[in-house]
Structures are given as structure tokens and as C-alpha cells.
Short mmCIF file of C-alpha atoms and ligand atoms in Angstrom, two decimals:
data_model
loop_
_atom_site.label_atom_id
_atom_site.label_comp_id
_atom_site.label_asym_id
_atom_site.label_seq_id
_atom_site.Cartn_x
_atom_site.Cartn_y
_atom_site.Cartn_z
CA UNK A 91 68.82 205.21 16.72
CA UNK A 92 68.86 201.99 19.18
CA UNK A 93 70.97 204.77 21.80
CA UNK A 94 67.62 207.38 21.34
CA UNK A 95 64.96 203.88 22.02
CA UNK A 96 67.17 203.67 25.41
CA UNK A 97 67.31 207.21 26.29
CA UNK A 98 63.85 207.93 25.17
CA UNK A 99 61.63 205.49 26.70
CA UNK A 100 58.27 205.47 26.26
CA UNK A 101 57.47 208.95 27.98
CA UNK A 102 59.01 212.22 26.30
CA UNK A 103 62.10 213.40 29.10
CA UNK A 104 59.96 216.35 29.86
CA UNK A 105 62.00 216.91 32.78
CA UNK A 106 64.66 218.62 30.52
CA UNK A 107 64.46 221.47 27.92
CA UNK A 108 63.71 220.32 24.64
CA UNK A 109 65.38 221.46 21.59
CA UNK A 110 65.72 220.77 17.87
CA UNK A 111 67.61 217.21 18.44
CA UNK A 112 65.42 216.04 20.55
CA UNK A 113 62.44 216.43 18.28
CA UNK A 114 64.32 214.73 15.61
CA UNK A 115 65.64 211.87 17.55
CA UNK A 116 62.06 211.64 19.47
CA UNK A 117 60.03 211.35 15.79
CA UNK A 118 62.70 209.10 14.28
CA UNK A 119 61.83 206.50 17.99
CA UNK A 120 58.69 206.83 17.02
CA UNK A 121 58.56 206.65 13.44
CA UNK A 122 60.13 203.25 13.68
CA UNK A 123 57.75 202.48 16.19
CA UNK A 124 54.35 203.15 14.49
CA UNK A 125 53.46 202.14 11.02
CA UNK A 126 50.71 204.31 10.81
CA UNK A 127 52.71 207.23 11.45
CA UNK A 128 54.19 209.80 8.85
CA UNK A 129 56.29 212.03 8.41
CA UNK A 130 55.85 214.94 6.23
CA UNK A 131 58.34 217.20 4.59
CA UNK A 132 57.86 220.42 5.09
CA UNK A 133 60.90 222.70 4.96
CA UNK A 134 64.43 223.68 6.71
CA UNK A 135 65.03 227.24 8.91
CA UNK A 136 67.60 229.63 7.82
CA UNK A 137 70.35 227.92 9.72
CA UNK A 138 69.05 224.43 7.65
CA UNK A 139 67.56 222.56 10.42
CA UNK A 140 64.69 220.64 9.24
CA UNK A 141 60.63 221.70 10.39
CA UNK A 142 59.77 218.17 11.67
CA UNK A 143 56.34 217.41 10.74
CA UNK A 144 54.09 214.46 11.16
CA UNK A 145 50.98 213.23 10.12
CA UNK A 146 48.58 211.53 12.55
CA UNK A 147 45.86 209.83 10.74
CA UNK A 148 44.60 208.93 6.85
CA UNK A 149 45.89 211.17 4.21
CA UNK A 150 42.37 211.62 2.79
CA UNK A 151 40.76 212.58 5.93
CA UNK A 152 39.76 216.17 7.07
CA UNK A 153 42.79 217.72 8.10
CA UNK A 154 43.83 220.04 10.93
CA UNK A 155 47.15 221.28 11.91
CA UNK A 156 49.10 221.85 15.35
CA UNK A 157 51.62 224.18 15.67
CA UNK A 158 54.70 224.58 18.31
CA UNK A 159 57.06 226.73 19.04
CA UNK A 160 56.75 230.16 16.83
CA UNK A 161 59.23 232.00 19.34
CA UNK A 162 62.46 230.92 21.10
CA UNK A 163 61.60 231.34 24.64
CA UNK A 164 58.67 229.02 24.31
CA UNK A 165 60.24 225.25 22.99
CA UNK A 166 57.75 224.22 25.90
CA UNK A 167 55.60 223.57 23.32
CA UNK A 168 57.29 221.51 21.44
CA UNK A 169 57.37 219.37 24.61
CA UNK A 170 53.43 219.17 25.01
CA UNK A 171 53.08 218.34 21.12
CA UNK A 172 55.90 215.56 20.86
CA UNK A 173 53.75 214.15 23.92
CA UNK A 174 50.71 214.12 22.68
CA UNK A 175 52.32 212.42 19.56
CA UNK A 176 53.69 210.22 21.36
CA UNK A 177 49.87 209.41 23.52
CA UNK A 178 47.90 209.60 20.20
CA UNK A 179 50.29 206.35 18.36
CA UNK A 180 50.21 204.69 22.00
CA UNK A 181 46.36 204.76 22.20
CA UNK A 182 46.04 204.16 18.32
CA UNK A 183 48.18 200.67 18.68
CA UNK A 184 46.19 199.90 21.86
CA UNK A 185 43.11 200.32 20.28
CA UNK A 186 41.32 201.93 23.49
CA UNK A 187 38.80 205.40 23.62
CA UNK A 188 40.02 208.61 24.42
CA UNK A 189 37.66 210.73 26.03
CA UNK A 190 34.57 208.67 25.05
CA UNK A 191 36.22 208.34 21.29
CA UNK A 192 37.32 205.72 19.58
CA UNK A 193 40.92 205.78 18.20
CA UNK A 194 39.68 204.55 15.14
CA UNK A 195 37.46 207.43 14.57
CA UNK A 196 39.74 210.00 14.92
CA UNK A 197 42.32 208.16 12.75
CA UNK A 198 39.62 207.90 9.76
CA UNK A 199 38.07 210.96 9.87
CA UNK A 200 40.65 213.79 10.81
CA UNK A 201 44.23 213.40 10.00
CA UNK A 202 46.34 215.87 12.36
CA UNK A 203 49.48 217.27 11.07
CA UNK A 204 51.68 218.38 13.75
CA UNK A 205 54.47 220.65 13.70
CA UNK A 206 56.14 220.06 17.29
CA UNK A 207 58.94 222.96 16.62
CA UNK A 208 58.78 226.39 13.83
CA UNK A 209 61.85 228.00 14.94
CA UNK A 210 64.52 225.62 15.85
CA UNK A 211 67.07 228.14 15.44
CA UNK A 212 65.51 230.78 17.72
CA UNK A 213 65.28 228.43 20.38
CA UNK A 214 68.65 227.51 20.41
CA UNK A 215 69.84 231.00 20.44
CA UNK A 216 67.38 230.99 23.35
CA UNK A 217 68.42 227.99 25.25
CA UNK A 218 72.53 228.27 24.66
CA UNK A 219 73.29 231.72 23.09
CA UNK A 220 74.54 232.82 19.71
CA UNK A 221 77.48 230.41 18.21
CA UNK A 222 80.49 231.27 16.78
CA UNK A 223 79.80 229.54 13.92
CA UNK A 224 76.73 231.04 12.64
CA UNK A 225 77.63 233.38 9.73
CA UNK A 226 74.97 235.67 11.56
CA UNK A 227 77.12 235.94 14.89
CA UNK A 228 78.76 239.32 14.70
CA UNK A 229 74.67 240.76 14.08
CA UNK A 230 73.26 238.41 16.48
CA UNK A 231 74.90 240.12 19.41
CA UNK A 232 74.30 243.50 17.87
CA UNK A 233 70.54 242.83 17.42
CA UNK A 234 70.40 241.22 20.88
CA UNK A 235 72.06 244.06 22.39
CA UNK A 236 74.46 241.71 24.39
CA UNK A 237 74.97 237.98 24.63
CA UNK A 238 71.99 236.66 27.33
CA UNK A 239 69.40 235.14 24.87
CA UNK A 240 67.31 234.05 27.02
CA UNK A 241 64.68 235.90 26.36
CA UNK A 242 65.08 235.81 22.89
CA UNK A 243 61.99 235.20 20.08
CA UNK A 244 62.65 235.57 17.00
CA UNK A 245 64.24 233.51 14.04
CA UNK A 246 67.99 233.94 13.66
CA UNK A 247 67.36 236.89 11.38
CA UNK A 248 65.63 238.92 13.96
CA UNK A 249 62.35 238.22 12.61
CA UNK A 250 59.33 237.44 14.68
CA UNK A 251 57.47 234.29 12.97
CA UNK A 252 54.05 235.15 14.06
CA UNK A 253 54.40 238.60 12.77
CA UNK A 254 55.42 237.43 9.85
CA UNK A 255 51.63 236.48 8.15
CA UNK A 256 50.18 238.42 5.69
CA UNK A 257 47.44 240.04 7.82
CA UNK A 258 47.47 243.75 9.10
CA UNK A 259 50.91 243.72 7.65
CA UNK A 260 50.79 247.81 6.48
CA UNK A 261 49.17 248.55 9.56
CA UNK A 262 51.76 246.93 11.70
CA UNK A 263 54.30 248.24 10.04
CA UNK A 264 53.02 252.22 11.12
CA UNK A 265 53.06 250.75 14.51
CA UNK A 266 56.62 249.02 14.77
CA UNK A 267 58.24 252.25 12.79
CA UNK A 268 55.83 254.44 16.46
CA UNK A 269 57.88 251.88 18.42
CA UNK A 270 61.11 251.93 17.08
CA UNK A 271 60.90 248.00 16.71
CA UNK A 272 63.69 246.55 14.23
CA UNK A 273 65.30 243.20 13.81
CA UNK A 274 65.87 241.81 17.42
CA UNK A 275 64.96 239.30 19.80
CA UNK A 276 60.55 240.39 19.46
CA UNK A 277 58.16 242.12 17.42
CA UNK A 278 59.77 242.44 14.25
CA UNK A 279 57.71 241.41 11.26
CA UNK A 280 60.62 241.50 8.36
CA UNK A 281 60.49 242.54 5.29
CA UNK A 282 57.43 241.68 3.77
CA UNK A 283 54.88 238.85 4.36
CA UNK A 284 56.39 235.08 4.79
CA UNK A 285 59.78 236.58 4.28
CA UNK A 286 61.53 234.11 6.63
CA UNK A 287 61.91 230.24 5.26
CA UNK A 288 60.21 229.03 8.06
CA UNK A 289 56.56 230.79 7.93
CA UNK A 290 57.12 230.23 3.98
CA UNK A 291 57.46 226.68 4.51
CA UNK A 292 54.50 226.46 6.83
CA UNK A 293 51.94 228.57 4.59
CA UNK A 294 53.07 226.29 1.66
CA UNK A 295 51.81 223.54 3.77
CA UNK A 296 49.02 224.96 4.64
CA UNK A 297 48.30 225.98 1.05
CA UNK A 298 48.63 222.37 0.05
CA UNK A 299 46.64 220.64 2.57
CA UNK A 300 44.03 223.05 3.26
CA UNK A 301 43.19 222.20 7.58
CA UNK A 302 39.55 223.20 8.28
CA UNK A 303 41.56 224.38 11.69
CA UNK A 304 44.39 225.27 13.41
CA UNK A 305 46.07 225.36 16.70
CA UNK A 306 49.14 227.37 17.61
CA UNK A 307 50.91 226.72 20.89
CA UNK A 308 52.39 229.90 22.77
CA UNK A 309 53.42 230.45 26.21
CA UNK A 310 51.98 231.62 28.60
CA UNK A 311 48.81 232.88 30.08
CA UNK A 312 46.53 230.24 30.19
CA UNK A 313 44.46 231.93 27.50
CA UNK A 314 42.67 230.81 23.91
CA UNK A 315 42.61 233.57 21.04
CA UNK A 316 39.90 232.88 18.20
CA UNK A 317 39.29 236.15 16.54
CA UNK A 318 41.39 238.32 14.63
CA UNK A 319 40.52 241.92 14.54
CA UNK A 320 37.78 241.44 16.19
CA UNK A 321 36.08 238.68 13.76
CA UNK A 322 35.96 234.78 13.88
CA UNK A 323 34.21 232.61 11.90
CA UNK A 324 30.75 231.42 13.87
CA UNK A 325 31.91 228.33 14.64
CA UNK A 326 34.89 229.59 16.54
CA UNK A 327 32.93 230.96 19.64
CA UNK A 328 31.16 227.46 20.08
CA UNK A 329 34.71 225.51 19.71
CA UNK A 330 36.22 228.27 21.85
CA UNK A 331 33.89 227.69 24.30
CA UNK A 332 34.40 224.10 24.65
CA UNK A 333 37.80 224.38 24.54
CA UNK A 334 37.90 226.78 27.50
CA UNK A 335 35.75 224.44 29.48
CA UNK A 336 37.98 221.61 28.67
CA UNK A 337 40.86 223.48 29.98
CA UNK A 338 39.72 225.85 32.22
CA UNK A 339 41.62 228.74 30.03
CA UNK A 340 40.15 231.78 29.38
CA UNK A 341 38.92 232.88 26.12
CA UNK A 342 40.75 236.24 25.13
CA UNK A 343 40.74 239.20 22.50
CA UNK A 344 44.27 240.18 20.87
CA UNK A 345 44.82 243.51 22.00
CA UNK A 346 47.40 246.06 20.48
CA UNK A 347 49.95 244.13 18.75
CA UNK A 348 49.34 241.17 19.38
CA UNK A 349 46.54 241.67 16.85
CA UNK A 350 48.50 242.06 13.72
CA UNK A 351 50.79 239.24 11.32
CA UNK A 352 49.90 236.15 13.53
CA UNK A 353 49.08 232.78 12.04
CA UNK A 354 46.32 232.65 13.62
CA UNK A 355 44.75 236.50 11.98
CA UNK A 356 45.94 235.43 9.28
CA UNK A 357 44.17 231.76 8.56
CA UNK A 358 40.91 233.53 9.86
CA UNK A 359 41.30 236.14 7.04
CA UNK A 360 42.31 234.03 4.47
CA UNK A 361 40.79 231.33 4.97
CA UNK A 362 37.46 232.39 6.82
CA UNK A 363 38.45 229.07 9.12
CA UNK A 364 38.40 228.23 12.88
CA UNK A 365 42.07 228.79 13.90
CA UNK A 366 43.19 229.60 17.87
CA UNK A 367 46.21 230.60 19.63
CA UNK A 368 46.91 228.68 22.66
CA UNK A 369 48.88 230.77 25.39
CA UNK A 370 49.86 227.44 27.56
CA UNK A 371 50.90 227.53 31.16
CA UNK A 372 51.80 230.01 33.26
CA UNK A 373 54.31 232.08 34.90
CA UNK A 374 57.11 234.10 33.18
CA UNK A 375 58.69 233.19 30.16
CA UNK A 376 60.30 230.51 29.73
CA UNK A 377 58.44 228.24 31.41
CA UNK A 378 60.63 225.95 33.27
CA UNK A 379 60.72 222.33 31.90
CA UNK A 380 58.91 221.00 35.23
CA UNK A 381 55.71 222.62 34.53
CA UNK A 382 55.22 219.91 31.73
CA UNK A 383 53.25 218.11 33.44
CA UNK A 384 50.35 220.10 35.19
CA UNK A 385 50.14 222.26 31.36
CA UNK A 386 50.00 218.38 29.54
CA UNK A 387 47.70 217.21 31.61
CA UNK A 388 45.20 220.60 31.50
CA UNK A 389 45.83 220.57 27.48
CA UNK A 390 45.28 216.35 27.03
CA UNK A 391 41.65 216.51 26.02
CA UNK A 392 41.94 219.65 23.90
CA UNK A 393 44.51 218.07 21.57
CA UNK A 394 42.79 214.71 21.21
CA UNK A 395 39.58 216.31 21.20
CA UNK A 396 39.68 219.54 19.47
CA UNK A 397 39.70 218.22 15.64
CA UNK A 398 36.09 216.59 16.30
CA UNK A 399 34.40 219.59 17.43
CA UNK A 400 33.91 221.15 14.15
ZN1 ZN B 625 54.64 233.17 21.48
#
């Protein structure tokens, strides 16, 4: 731990990929830090790396929940959420406002759970290719057709999280069997709804702490998706809105599908609740560690802001 407080100084090394280690080692810095903060237990992947979550404010508030890296390719995420982590305990122990709001407030009326980083596993197939040791190796390269994962998605099983949900799953399925889509690096759903460990572990949180809203970080596009087959809840046009005039994102429609199995059409249907997918940045996937910055610094006042607006 004392090596990670001298490697990891006060600002997250956004300079350099991040990856399942780092969010471990970056949480642990600050859990040691920060009194206030908490860590949460939520679950492991398949290959048993744990879903690092933490708790940002008091347990009995009104919760919402952040939501990083669903596919491989985009562990940029993880980046902007370990940040603002990291600027929501520095402001907290300071005491000061964040855009024209108190710390205080925000730490006694919403309590933000944050899940920097869903699919540890797919982004190190991802970031350093399929290892010899994984008992999935030999079916890896198969699925992957070849042994450049860079563009790679899904969990280690060849299952894309964020088709994983219980929403549209039938339908989907007509369309991925028209596509030919099986287990591989996108677009596969699985089996059957929440399937893979890690969407299982993240609905059982969600079951348990019931967020009045959610926000799921993808790359890239520099767009916010609210509906989910066309419907939102009323509230979610007048917090989309904001939202795209904090940012300067544009507020989009799913189209094709995109529309089916995501968390986001899924906590809509379910639970008739505000819930948006964030396509961050922009350029090709992945985004290249040095736009951390300039996507941070469009996204700041969303995340400190965004659990206030409902
Ligand atoms: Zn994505």
C-alpha cells in the first residue's frame, strides 16, 4: 500500500491505460485516505477478479449508481469514474461547493455508488491479449478469430454485458440468430438474462439498493441515451436536457441493436426510473489514455451534479 500512496499521488495517472489493478490499488489509496468513504461488496467476474464498488455519501440517503466499463475496449471509463472519486472525497474533506453546491448536501442527501470497472476481464483481454493461463484460452482465440484483442468487448465468455439485461431479450435473440452473432468479442447476449456473474452481481445490487437513477459510461460519441424503446420516464427528458447542456453532448435514440438487453432499457422497464447511457469522448475505439482530460473535464459537472437534478 505505502508503494501505491507514492505512485498514485493525488491525481489518478490518467496518462496510462487503466486496468483492473489499478482500480484496486487506486480505491485501497483512497480508502485509507477518507473515512467517509466505503466500499461495497458487490461480486467477482468469471476469471474471480473482484467488481470494485464504492459508496460516496450516507447509507440512508437517496441513492444513485455510476457505472464503468461494460465492454473491454472502453476501461476509459473507469479512468473518468476513479477521478471523479477521487475529486468528490477531495472536495468532501475540504469542505468547499461544487458547482454552487455544498459538499455537505450532496453527502446527506444522495449517496452515489460507483462501480469504476464491470468487466475487468474483458478489458484485459483487450489491453494484453488472451493468457495462457486462462482455462478459457484455447476458445478465446477461436471466438476472437485470432489473437489481436484489441477490439475486443465482451466478458471472457464471449458475452456482451450490456446485452445481457432482461429487456427485449426474445426479440434480440431473432435478430442476433438474422446476424449470425455468437459468442465473440460484441453483440452476444448469452444464454439467458444476467447469465454472466458480472451483470448478476450488478442487478443484485441494484435489487438491494434500489437508485432512483443510473448512469452508464460507454465510449464514444459524445452522446446521452434516456429512452428505451422509445419510452423514458418524464423526468428523463428534463434531466437529459440539462445534462446535454452541461456537456454539450447530444441527446440520442438507440437505434437497431443498440436498443435491446442494455442496463440502461432495462432499469427504465423495470424500474420505470431515470437511467442514461453516456457515450464519452470521441474518436475510434479505444480511446487513447490522453484524451482523459478534455472528456473529464466536459463530464465534471454531470457527475457531481447529475444525482440532484431529480
Ligand atoms: Zn460500450
Amino acid at each position: 500500500m505505502e508503494n501505491y500512496e507514492k505512485s498514485y499521488p493525488k491525481m489518478l495517472p490518467f496518462n496510462r491505460e487503466c486496468d483492473h489493478d489499478l482500480v484496486g490499488a487506486y480505491i485501497s489509496v483512497l480508502l485509507s485516505r477518507y473515512s467517509f468513504l466505503e466500499q461495497v461488496y458487490v461480486g467477482e467476474s468469471i476469471r474471480g477478479r473482484e467488481l470494485y464498488c464504492v459508496r460516496l455519501g450516507r447509507a440512508d440517503a437517496q441513492p444513485v449508481l455510476y457505472v464503468g466499463a461494460h465492454h473491454g475496449m472502453e476501461r476509459i471509463t473507469s479512468s473518468l469514474l476513479l477521478r471523479f472519486i477521487n475529486e468528490y472525497c477531495e472536495s468532501m474533506a475540504e469542505g468547499v461547493r461544487m458547482y454552487g453546491v455544498g459538499m455537505d448536501y450532496i453527502f446527506s442527501e444522495r449517496c452515489i455508488y460507483v462501480l469504476p470497472m464491470l468487466n475487468p476481464d474483458g478489458v484485459e483481454l483487450s489491453l494484453r491479449g488472451a493468457s495462457e493461463e486462462s482455462p478459457l484460452y484455447e476458445r478465446l482465440l477461436r471466438m476472437n478469430g485470432g489473437d489481436d484483442f484489441t477490439h475486443w468487448q465482451a466478458n471472457e465468455r464471449g458475452v456482451d454485458l450490456n446485452h445481457n439485461y432482461a429487456a427485449g431479450f426474445t426479440e434480440y435473440k431473432a435478430l442476433e440468430k438474422e446476424d449470425g452473432i455468437i459468442n465473440g468479442p460484441t453483440k452476444y447476449s448469452g444464454e439467458y438474462p444476467e447469465s454472466e456473474p458480472e451483470t448478476s452481481a450488478l442487478c443484485r445490487l441494484i435489487r438491494t439498493v434500489s437508485p432512483e437513477m443510473i448512469l452508464t459510461l460507454h465510449t464514444q460519441g459524445e452522446e446521452i441515451f434516456y429512452t428505451s424503446g422509445g419510452t423514458c420516464p418524464k423526468i428523463s427528458h428534463r434531466i437529459g436536457r440539462v445534462m446535454s447542456d452541461m456537456t454539450g453532448y447530444r441527446l440520442a435514440e438507440p437505434e437497431g441493436s443498440a436498443a435491446y438487453g442494455g442496463l440502461t432499457d432495462w432499469f427504465v422497464a423495470e424500474y420505470g426510473k431515470p437511467s442514461f447511457t453516456i457515450e464519452c469522448g470521441k474518436g475510434k475505439n479505444p480511446l487513447p489514455p490522453d484524451d482523459f482530460f478534455n472528456i473529464y473535464a466536459r463530464l465534471r459537472e454531470l457527475f457531481f451534479r447529475a444525482p440532484i437534478l431529480f
